[in-house]
Coordinates of C-alpha atoms in Angstrom, one line a residue:
Chain A
X24 CA -1.4 -4.4 -16.8
X25 CA 1.3 -1.9 -18.1
X26 CA 4.9 -1.7 -17.0
X27 CA 6.9 1.4 -17.9
X28 CA 10.5 2.2 -17.6
X29 CA 11.1 6.0 -17.8
X30 CA 14.2 8.0 -18.2
X31 CA 12.8 11.5 -16.9
X32 CA 11.3 12.5 -13.7
X33 CA 7.8 11.3 -13.4
X34 CA 4.7 12.1 -11.2
X35 CA 3.4 8.9 -9.6
X36 CA 0.0 10.3 -9.0
X37 CA -0.5 11.5 -12.6
X38 CA 0.7 8.0 -13.9
X39 CA -1.7 6.3 -11.5
X40 CA -4.6 8.5 -12.3
X41 CA -4.1 8.3 -16.1
X42 CA -4.1 4.6 -16.0
X43 CA -7.0 4.5 -13.7
X44 CA -9.0 6.6 -16.2
X45 CA -8.9 3.4 -18.4
X46 CA -10.5 1.3 -16.0
X47 CA -14.3 1.0 -15.4
X48 CA -15.5 3.2 -12.5
X49 CA -17.1 1.3 -9.6
X50 CA -15.5 -2.2 -10.4
X51 CA -12.6 -1.7 -8.0
X52 CA -13.2 -0.9 -4.4
X53 CA -9.4 -1.0 -3.4
X54 CA -6.3 0.6 -4.7
X55 CA -3.1 0.1 -3.0
X56 CA 0.2 1.8 -4.1
X57 CA 3.8 2.1 -3.2
X58 CA 6.2 4.9 -4.3
X59 CA 10.0 4.6 -3.6
X60 CA 11.8 7.8 -3.6
X61 CA 15.3 8.7 -3.5
X62 CA 16.6 9.6 0.0
X63 CA 19.3 12.1 0.9
X64 CA 21.0 9.6 3.3
X65 CA 21.9 6.0 2.7
X66 CA 23.9 3.8 4.9
X67 CA 24.8 6.8 7.0
X68 CA 26.2 8.8 4.1
X69 CA 24.7 11.9 2.4
X70 CA 23.8 11.1 -1.1
X71 CA 23.4 13.9 -3.6
X72 CA 22.9 12.0 -6.8
X73 CA 21.8 8.6 -8.2
X74 CA 22.2 6.7 -11.5
X75 CA 19.8 3.9 -12.2
X76 CA 21.1 1.4 -14.8
X77 CA 18.8 -1.3 -16.2
X78 CA 19.0 -4.1 -18.6
X79 CA 16.7 -3.0 -21.6
X80 CA 14.5 -5.8 -22.7
X81 CA 14.8 -8.1 -19.8
X82 CA 13.7 -5.4 -17.3
X83 CA 10.3 -5.0 -18.9
X84 CA 9.9 -8.6 -19.6
X85 CA 10.7 -9.4 -15.9
X86 CA 8.2 -6.6 -14.7
X87 CA 5.5 -8.2 -16.8
X88 CA 6.4 -11.8 -15.3
X89 CA 6.0 -10.2 -11.9
X90 CA 2.6 -8.7 -12.5
X91 CA 1.5 -12.1 -14.2
X92 CA 2.7 -13.9 -11.1
X93 CA 0.7 -11.6 -8.9
X94 CA -2.2 -12.0 -10.9
X95 CA -2.1 -15.7 -10.4
X96 CA -2.0 -15.6 -6.6
X97 CA -4.5 -12.6 -6.0
X98 CA -7.8 -11.4 -7.3
X99 CA -6.7 -8.4 -9.0
X100 CA -8.4 -6.1 -11.5
X101 CA -5.2 -4.3 -12.9
X102 CA -1.8 -3.2 -12.0
X103 CA 0.8 -0.8 -13.0
X104 CA 4.5 -0.6 -12.5
X105 CA 6.5 2.5 -13.5
X106 CA 10.2 2.6 -12.9
X107 CA 12.9 5.3 -13.3
X108 CA 16.2 4.8 -14.8
X109 CA 19.0 7.3 -15.8
X110 CA 20.2 10.2 -13.6
X111 CA 18.0 11.1 -10.5
X112 CA 18.2 13.8 -7.8
X113 CA 17.1 13.3 -4.2
X114 CA 13.5 13.4 -3.3
X115 CA 12.6 12.0 -6.9
X116 CA 10.3 9.1 -7.2
X117 CA 12.1 6.0 -8.2
X118 CA 9.4 3.4 -8.6
X119 CA 5.6 3.4 -8.5
X120 CA 3.6 0.0 -8.0
X121 CA -0.2 0.1 -7.9
X122 CA -2.7 -2.6 -7.7
X123 CA -6.6 -2.3 -8.1
X124 CA -8.9 -5.0 -6.8
X125 CA -12.3 -5.4 -5.4
X126 CA -11.4 -6.1 -1.9
X127 CA -8.5 -4.5 0.0
X128 CA -6.7 -7.9 1.0
X129 CA -5.8 -8.6 -2.6
X130 CA -4.6 -5.1 -3.2
X131 CA -2.4 -4.8 -0.2
X132 CA -0.8 -8.3 -0.5
X133 CA -0.4 -8.0 -4.4
X134 CA 1.2 -4.6 -4.2
X135 CA 3.8 -5.7 -1.4
X136 CA 4.5 -8.8 -3.6
X137 CA 5.2 -6.6 -6.7
X138 CA 7.8 -4.7 -4.8
X139 CA 9.4 -7.6 -3.2
X140 CA 9.8 -9.3 -6.5
X141 CA 10.7 -6.2 -8.5
X142 CA 13.6 -5.7 -5.8
X143 CA 14.9 -9.3 -6.2
X144 CA 14.3 -10.1 -10.0
X145 CA 13.9 -7.0 -11.9
X146 CA 17.5 -6.0 -13.3
X147 CA 18.0 -2.3 -12.0
X148 CA 21.2 -1.3 -10.4
X149 CA 21.8 1.9 -8.3
X150 CA 25.0 3.9 -8.4
X151 CA 25.2 6.7 -5.6
X152 CA 27.1 9.9 -5.8
X153 CA 28.2 11.0 -2.3
X154 CA 28.5 14.6 -0.8
X155 CA 32.3 14.3 -1.3
X156 CA 31.9 13.3 -4.9
X157 CA 32.6 9.7 -4.7
X158 CA 30.5 7.3 -6.4
X159 CA 29.5 3.7 -5.3
X160 CA 27.2 0.9 -6.5
X161 CA 24.6 0.0 -4.0
X162 CA 25.4 -3.7 -3.0
X163 CA 22.2 -4.9 -1.6
X164 CA 18.7 -3.7 -0.9
X165 CA 17.2 -3.5 2.7
X166 CA 14.9 -6.6 3.6
X167 CA 11.3 -6.0 3.0
X168 CA 9.7 -8.5 5.2
Chain B
X22 CA 25.7 -16.3 -34.9
X23 CA 27.7 -16.4 -31.8
X24 CA 26.6 -16.1 -28.2
X25 CA 26.2 -12.5 -27.2
X26 CA 27.6 -11.7 -23.8
X27 CA 26.5 -8.7 -21.7
X28 CA 27.8 -7.1 -18.4
X29 CA 26.0 -4.6 -16.1
X30 CA 26.6 -2.3 -13.4
X31 CA 29.7 -2.8 -11.3
X32 CA 30.7 -5.8 -13.4
X33 CA 30.8 -3.8 -16.7
X34 CA 33.1 -1.2 -15.0
X35 CA 35.3 -4.0 -13.4
X36 CA 35.6 -6.1 -16.6
X37 CA 36.1 -3.3 -19.5
X38 CA 38.1 -5.9 -21.5
X39 CA 35.6 -8.8 -21.4
X40 CA 34.5 -10.2 -24.8
X41 CA 31.0 -9.7 -25.9
X42 CA 30.8 -12.5 -28.1
X43 CA 31.9 -16.1 -27.7
X44 CA 31.2 -19.2 -29.6
X45 CA 29.1 -22.1 -28.6
X46 CA 32.2 -24.2 -29.5
X47 CA 34.1 -22.4 -26.6
X48 CA 31.3 -22.5 -24.1
X49 CA 28.4 -24.9 -23.5
X50 CA 27.0 -23.4 -20.4
X51 CA 26.6 -20.1 -18.8
X52 CA 29.4 -20.8 -16.5
X53 CA 31.7 -21.6 -19.6
X54 CA 30.7 -18.3 -21.2
X55 CA 31.8 -16.5 -18.1
X56 CA 35.2 -18.0 -18.2
X57 CA 35.7 -17.7 -22.0
X58 CA 34.3 -14.1 -21.9
X59 CA 36.4 -12.7 -18.9
X60 CA 39.4 -15.1 -19.1
X61 CA 39.0 -15.3 -15.2
X62 CA 39.6 -18.5 -13.3
X63 CA 36.5 -18.2 -11.0
X64 CA 32.9 -16.7 -11.0
X65 CA 32.1 -14.9 -7.8
X66 CA 29.3 -16.5 -5.9
X67 CA 27.0 -13.5 -5.9
X68 CA 26.9 -13.1 -9.7
X69 CA 23.5 -13.2 -11.2
X70 CA 23.0 -14.3 -14.8
X71 CA 20.3 -14.5 -17.5
X72 CA 20.0 -16.2 -20.9
X73 CA 17.6 -14.6 -23.4
X74 CA 16.4 -12.1 -20.8
X75 CA 15.3 -15.0 -18.3
X76 CA 17.0 -15.6 -15.1
X77 CA 19.1 -18.9 -15.1
X78 CA 21.5 -20.8 -13.1
X79 CA 25.1 -20.9 -14.1
X80 CA 24.9 -24.7 -15.3
X81 CA 22.4 -23.7 -17.8
X82 CA 23.2 -25.0 -21.3
X83 CA 23.7 -22.2 -24.0
X84 CA 23.8 -22.2 -27.8
X85 CA 24.8 -20.0 -30.7
X86 CA 22.5 -17.0 -30.9
X87 CA 21.7 -16.8 -27.2
X88 CA 22.1 -13.7 -25.2
X89 CA 23.9 -14.2 -21.9
X90 CA 24.2 -11.5 -19.2
X91 CA 26.0 -11.3 -16.1
X92 CA 25.4 -8.7 -13.4
X93 CA 25.7 -8.0 -9.6
X94 CA 22.7 -8.4 -7.2
X95 CA 19.7 -6.2 -8.1
X96 CA 19.2 -3.0 -6.3
X97 CA 16.4 -1.3 -7.9
X98 CA 13.0 -0.2 -6.5
Chain C
X9 CA 0.0 13.1 11.4
X10 CA -3.3 14.7 10.1
X11 CA -6.8 12.9 10.1
X12 CA -9.6 14.6 8.0
X13 CA -13.3 13.8 7.8
X14 CA -14.5 15.3 4.5
X15 CA -18.4 15.8 3.4
X16 CA -17.7 16.4 -0.4
X17 CA -15.9 14.5 -2.9
X18 CA -12.1 14.5 -2.7
X19 CA -9.1 13.8 -4.8
X20 CA -6.8 11.3 -2.9
X21 CA -3.9 12.1 -4.9
X22 CA -4.3 16.0 -4.3
X23 CA -4.6 15.5 -0.4
X24 CA -1.5 13.1 -0.4
X25 CA 0.4 15.6 -2.4
X26 CA -0.6 18.6 -0.6
X27 CA 0.5 16.9 2.7
X28 CA 3.6 15.6 1.3
X29 CA 4.7 19.1 0.3
X30 CA 4.9 19.8 4.1
X31 CA 7.4 16.9 4.6
X32 CA 11.2 17.2 4.0
X33 CA 12.1 15.8 0.6
X34 CA 14.6 13.2 0.8
X35 CA 13.8 12.0 4.2
X36 CA 11.3 9.4 3.3
X37 CA 12.0 6.5 0.8
X38 CA 8.9 4.8 1.1
X39 CA 5.2 6.0 0.6
X40 CA 2.3 3.4 0.8
X41 CA -1.1 4.2 0.4
X42 CA -4.6 2.9 0.1
X43 CA -7.8 4.2 -1.3
X44 CA -11.0 2.7 -0.8
X45 CA -13.7 3.4 -3.4
X46 CA -17.3 3.0 -3.6
X47 CA -18.2 0.0 -6.0
X48 CA -21.3 -0.4 -8.2
X49 CA -22.0 -3.8 -6.9
X50 CA -22.0 -5.2 -3.3
X51 CA -23.0 -8.7 -2.2
X52 CA -24.5 -9.3 -5.5
X53 CA -26.8 -6.3 -5.7
X54 CA -26.3 -3.2 -7.9
X55 CA -25.7 -0.1 -5.7
X56 CA -26.5 3.3 -7.0
X57 CA -25.8 5.5 -3.9
X58 CA -24.4 5.3 -0.5
X59 CA -24.8 7.4 2.6
X60 CA -21.8 7.4 5.2
X61 CA -22.7 8.3 8.7
X62 CA -20.1 9.0 11.3
X63 CA -19.8 10.1 15.2
X64 CA -18.4 13.6 15.0
X65 CA -15.8 14.0 17.7
X66 CA -15.3 10.3 18.5
X67 CA -14.5 9.6 14.8
X68 CA -11.6 12.1 14.7
X69 CA -10.4 10.9 18.0
X70 CA -10.3 7.3 17.1
X71 CA -8.3 8.0 13.9
X72 CA -5.8 9.9 15.8
X73 CA -5.4 7.1 18.3
X74 CA -5.2 4.6 15.4
X75 CA -2.3 6.7 13.9
X76 CA -0.7 7.0 17.3
X77 CA -0.8 3.2 17.7
X78 CA 0.8 2.6 14.3
X79 CA 3.5 5.2 15.2
X80 CA 4.2 3.0 18.3
X81 CA 4.6 -0.2 16.2
X82 CA 6.4 1.0 13.2
X83 CA 9.2 3.5 12.3
X84 CA 6.9 6.0 10.4
X85 CA 7.8 9.6 9.4
X86 CA 4.3 10.7 9.0
X87 CA 0.8 9.4 8.2
X88 CA -2.5 10.8 6.8
X89 CA -6.0 9.5 6.8
X90 CA -8.8 11.4 5.0
X91 CA -12.4 9.6 5.4
X92 CA -15.4 10.7 3.5
X93 CA -19.0 11.1 5.0
X94 CA -22.3 12.0 3.6
X95 CA -23.9 11.2 0.3
X96 CA -21.6 9.4 -2.0
X97 CA -21.8 8.1 -5.7
X98 CA -20.3 5.0 -7.1
X99 CA -16.6 5.2 -7.9
X100 CA -15.9 8.1 -5.7
X101 CA -13.2 7.6 -3.0
X102 CA -14.3 6.8 0.4
X103 CA -11.1 6.7 2.2
X104 CA -7.5 7.4 1.9
X105 CA -4.6 6.3 4.2
X106 CA -0.9 7.0 3.6
X107 CA 2.2 6.4 5.4
X108 CA 5.6 7.8 4.7
X109 CA 8.7 6.0 6.3
X110 CA 12.4 5.6 5.4
X111 CA 12.1 1.9 4.5
X112 CA 9.2 0.0 2.8
X113 CA 8.6 -2.5 5.2
X114 CA 7.4 0.0 7.9
X115 CA 5.3 1.8 5.3
X116 CA 3.5 -1.4 4.0
X117 CA 2.6 -2.7 7.4
X118 CA 1.6 0.5 8.9
X119 CA -0.8 1.5 6.2
X120 CA -2.4 -1.8 6.2
X121 CA -2.7 -1.6 10.0
X122 CA -4.3 1.8 9.7
X123 CA -7.0 0.3 7.4
X124 CA -7.8 -2.7 9.5
X125 CA -7.9 -0.5 12.6
X126 CA -10.0 2.1 11.0
X127 CA -12.6 -0.8 9.6
X128 CA -13.0 -2.2 13.2
X129 CA -12.6 1.0 15.5
X130 CA -13.4 4.5 13.7
X131 CA -17.1 5.0 13.9
X132 CA -18.5 5.0 10.3
X133 CA -21.4 3.3 9.1
X134 CA -22.5 2.7 5.5
X135 CA -26.1 2.8 4.2
X136 CA -26.6 1.7 0.6
X137 CA -29.2 2.5 -2.0
X138 CA -29.9 -0.2 -4.4
X139 CA -30.9 -0.1 -8.1
X140 CA -34.5 -0.7 -7.0
X141 CA -34.7 2.1 -4.7
X142 CA -34.3 0.1 -1.5
X143 CA -31.9 1.3 1.3
X144 CA -29.8 -1.0 3.6
X145 CA -27.4 -0.7 6.1
X146 CA -24.1 -2.6 5.6
X147 CA -24.0 -5.0 8.3
X148 CA -20.3 -6.0 8.3
X149 CA -16.9 -5.3 6.6
X150 CA -15.1 -7.8 4.5
X151 CA -12.2 -9.6 6.2
X152 CA -8.9 -7.8 5.5
X153 CA -6.5 -10.5 6.5
Chain D
X27 CA -26.0 17.5 34.1
X28 CA -27.5 14.2 33.2
X29 CA -25.8 11.4 31.0
X30 CA -26.1 12.2 27.3
X31 CA -27.2 9.2 25.2
X32 CA -26.5 8.8 21.5
X33 CA -27.6 6.2 19.0
X34 CA -26.3 5.9 15.5
X35 CA -27.0 4.4 12.1
X36 CA -29.5 1.6 12.1
X37 CA -30.0 1.8 15.8
X38 CA -31.2 5.5 15.7
X39 CA -33.6 4.5 13.0
X40 CA -34.7 1.5 14.9
X41 CA -35.2 3.3 18.3
X42 CA -36.8 6.7 17.3
X43 CA -38.3 7.3 20.8
X44 CA -35.2 6.4 23.0
X45 CA -34.4 9.0 25.5
X46 CA -31.4 11.1 24.7
X47 CA -30.8 11.8 28.5
X48 CA -30.7 9.6 31.7
X49 CA -29.7 10.5 35.3
X50 CA -26.9 8.9 36.8
X51 CA -29.5 7.7 39.6
X52 CA -31.1 5.6 37.0
X53 CA -28.1 4.0 35.4
X54 CA -24.6 3.3 36.9
X55 CA -23.4 1.3 34.0
X56 CA -23.6 1.7 30.2
X57 CA -25.8 -1.4 30.1
X58 CA -28.1 0.3 32.6
X59 CA -28.0 3.4 30.5
X60 CA -29.3 1.2 27.4
X61 CA -32.2 -0.3 29.6
X62 CA -33.2 3.2 30.9
X63 CA -32.8 4.9 27.5
X64 CA -34.8 2.2 25.3
X65 CA -36.9 0.6 27.9
X66 CA -36.0 -2.7 26.3
X67 CA -35.4 -5.8 28.2
X68 CA -32.2 -6.9 26.5
X69 CA -29.3 -5.5 24.7
X70 CA -28.3 -7.1 21.5
X71 CA -24.8 -8.8 21.5
X72 CA -23.5 -7.0 18.5
X73 CA -24.1 -3.5 20.0
X74 CA -20.9 -1.4 20.3
X75 CA -20.7 1.3 22.8
X76 CA -18.6 4.2 23.8
X77 CA -18.2 6.6 26.7
X78 CA -16.9 10.0 26.2
X79 CA -15.8 9.0 22.6
X80 CA -13.7 6.2 23.8
X81 CA -14.7 2.4 23.1
X82 CA -16.0 0.7 26.4
X83 CA -17.6 -2.5 27.6
X84 CA -21.4 -2.4 28.7
X85 CA -20.3 -3.0 32.3
X86 CA -18.3 0.3 32.4
X87 CA -19.4 2.6 35.0
X88 CA -20.8 5.9 34.1
X89 CA -21.7 9.3 35.9
X90 CA -23.5 12.5 35.3
X91 CA -22.1 14.5 32.4
X92 CA -20.8 11.5 30.5
X93 CA -21.7 11.0 26.7
X94 CA -22.7 7.3 26.3
X95 CA -23.3 6.2 22.6
X96 CA -24.7 3.0 21.3
X97 CA -24.2 1.9 17.6
X98 CA -24.1 -1.3 15.2
X99 CA -20.9 -2.7 14.2
X100 CA -18.6 -0.3 12.3
X101 CA -18.5 -0.4 8.4
X102 CA -16.5 2.4 7.3
X103 CA -13.3 2.4 5.2

C-alpha cells in the first residue's frame, strides 16, 4: 500500500496502472479513485500558480497511517496515494488516491476516507499566486462531507 | 542533543527568527517549546503541532532529542 | 455527459483521459471514478468467462437519465459512463463511471450515485461461465450501501 | 402496428416460444401483454418490465405500436 510524494508533474492514470500491474488480476472487482486538480479560480480569485509545501518524513508517515486506518475499517485489497509538492501550474494533478477491493462499497468508502483524512492530517500547505502577482497561503480546505 | 524545532508554511515566514533548537531544561511540553523558540507570549489557537512526526496536543511532554514542529492548518489534497 | 456501451475490451484510463481532454483545464478540482472489473471468483465459485447482455436503446437511454438525475442533485461539471457488453474475460473492466466537479464532495457522491443507479436501473445482465463449464445467470447484485 | 414484446437474459432462454407481438385488443396493460405473449397463468414477482424503453409497473396501460419488454433483475456494473 504505497504512498508517494512527488516533486514533478505526474500522470495519475499511469501511476495507478503501474501499481495495478503488481496486483493479481481478477482478485479485485472494484477500483475507486479520486484525483485532485489545481483549479484556475479559488475563492473568487484567478490563480496562476501554486506552491505546495510539506513536512518531509512526517507527511509520508501520516499517509501510511491513513492507509492503515482505512485498511482497519474496510476490506481493501490495496491502496495508493500519490501527492504532488513544489511548484504547480493550473490544471495539474495535486493528489491521487486509489483503492482496490472485491466489492464497491469498500472501495467507495475507503477512497473517500483517504481523502478526508489526508486533508485533515497529512502535513501539506498550499500557497497560491494570484493573477496580480500576490501570493497567499490557503487558510482552510473546503468541507468534504 | 537538544529539542529540534521546526516551523512550516506561513508560520515559517511569520517567525523568521524563531529558534530551531531549545533545551529540555527550557521547555518540558510542546507549548513551552513554542514560547522558548518564538519568544512570544501566546500560542494561536489554530496552530497544529507534532512531536517526532506524530500529531500531538500542546500539553504533550517533550525531551531532549525530540523533533517538535508547529504549523498552520493543513491544506493539502 | 456521454454514455457509451462497448463490445470490445476497453481501457478505462484512456477513455477517461480522452474525454477529459475535451474539458477546460483548471475548471474542475475534483475527479472521482469507479471501475468495475470482472473477478475470477463469485459466490465461492471459480469464474472463467462472462457474457454481458443489454437492451440496446433502453440501456443508453437509462444511462443518460441516470446522469441527468445526478446532475440535478450535485454540482457536476461533467460525467462519463462506459459499460462493456458481450463476452468478457476475468480481469477485464466491465464499467467506468467518472464525475468531474469543482469540489470533491460532489464528485464523490455523484459517482457513487451513478454506480448504484446503474446497478438497479440500467438493463444489463451477467451470465457467468464456471470452471467446470456450467453457465449461470447472476441473479442479483451485491448491496452497495 | 401491434405491440412488440421482448424478453431478455434468463427470461428469453426460459420462454423460447413466447410471442413477440400481441395486439392491443388482446392486452390493455403490461401484465396482460405478459399473459398473452407467454400463455402463462402468472407473472413472477421479480420480473422487471418496461414500455418504450422506460421502466413501468405491470399495471401500466399499453397501446398498439408500444414496445414492451420483460426481464429479470438487473445485474450490470
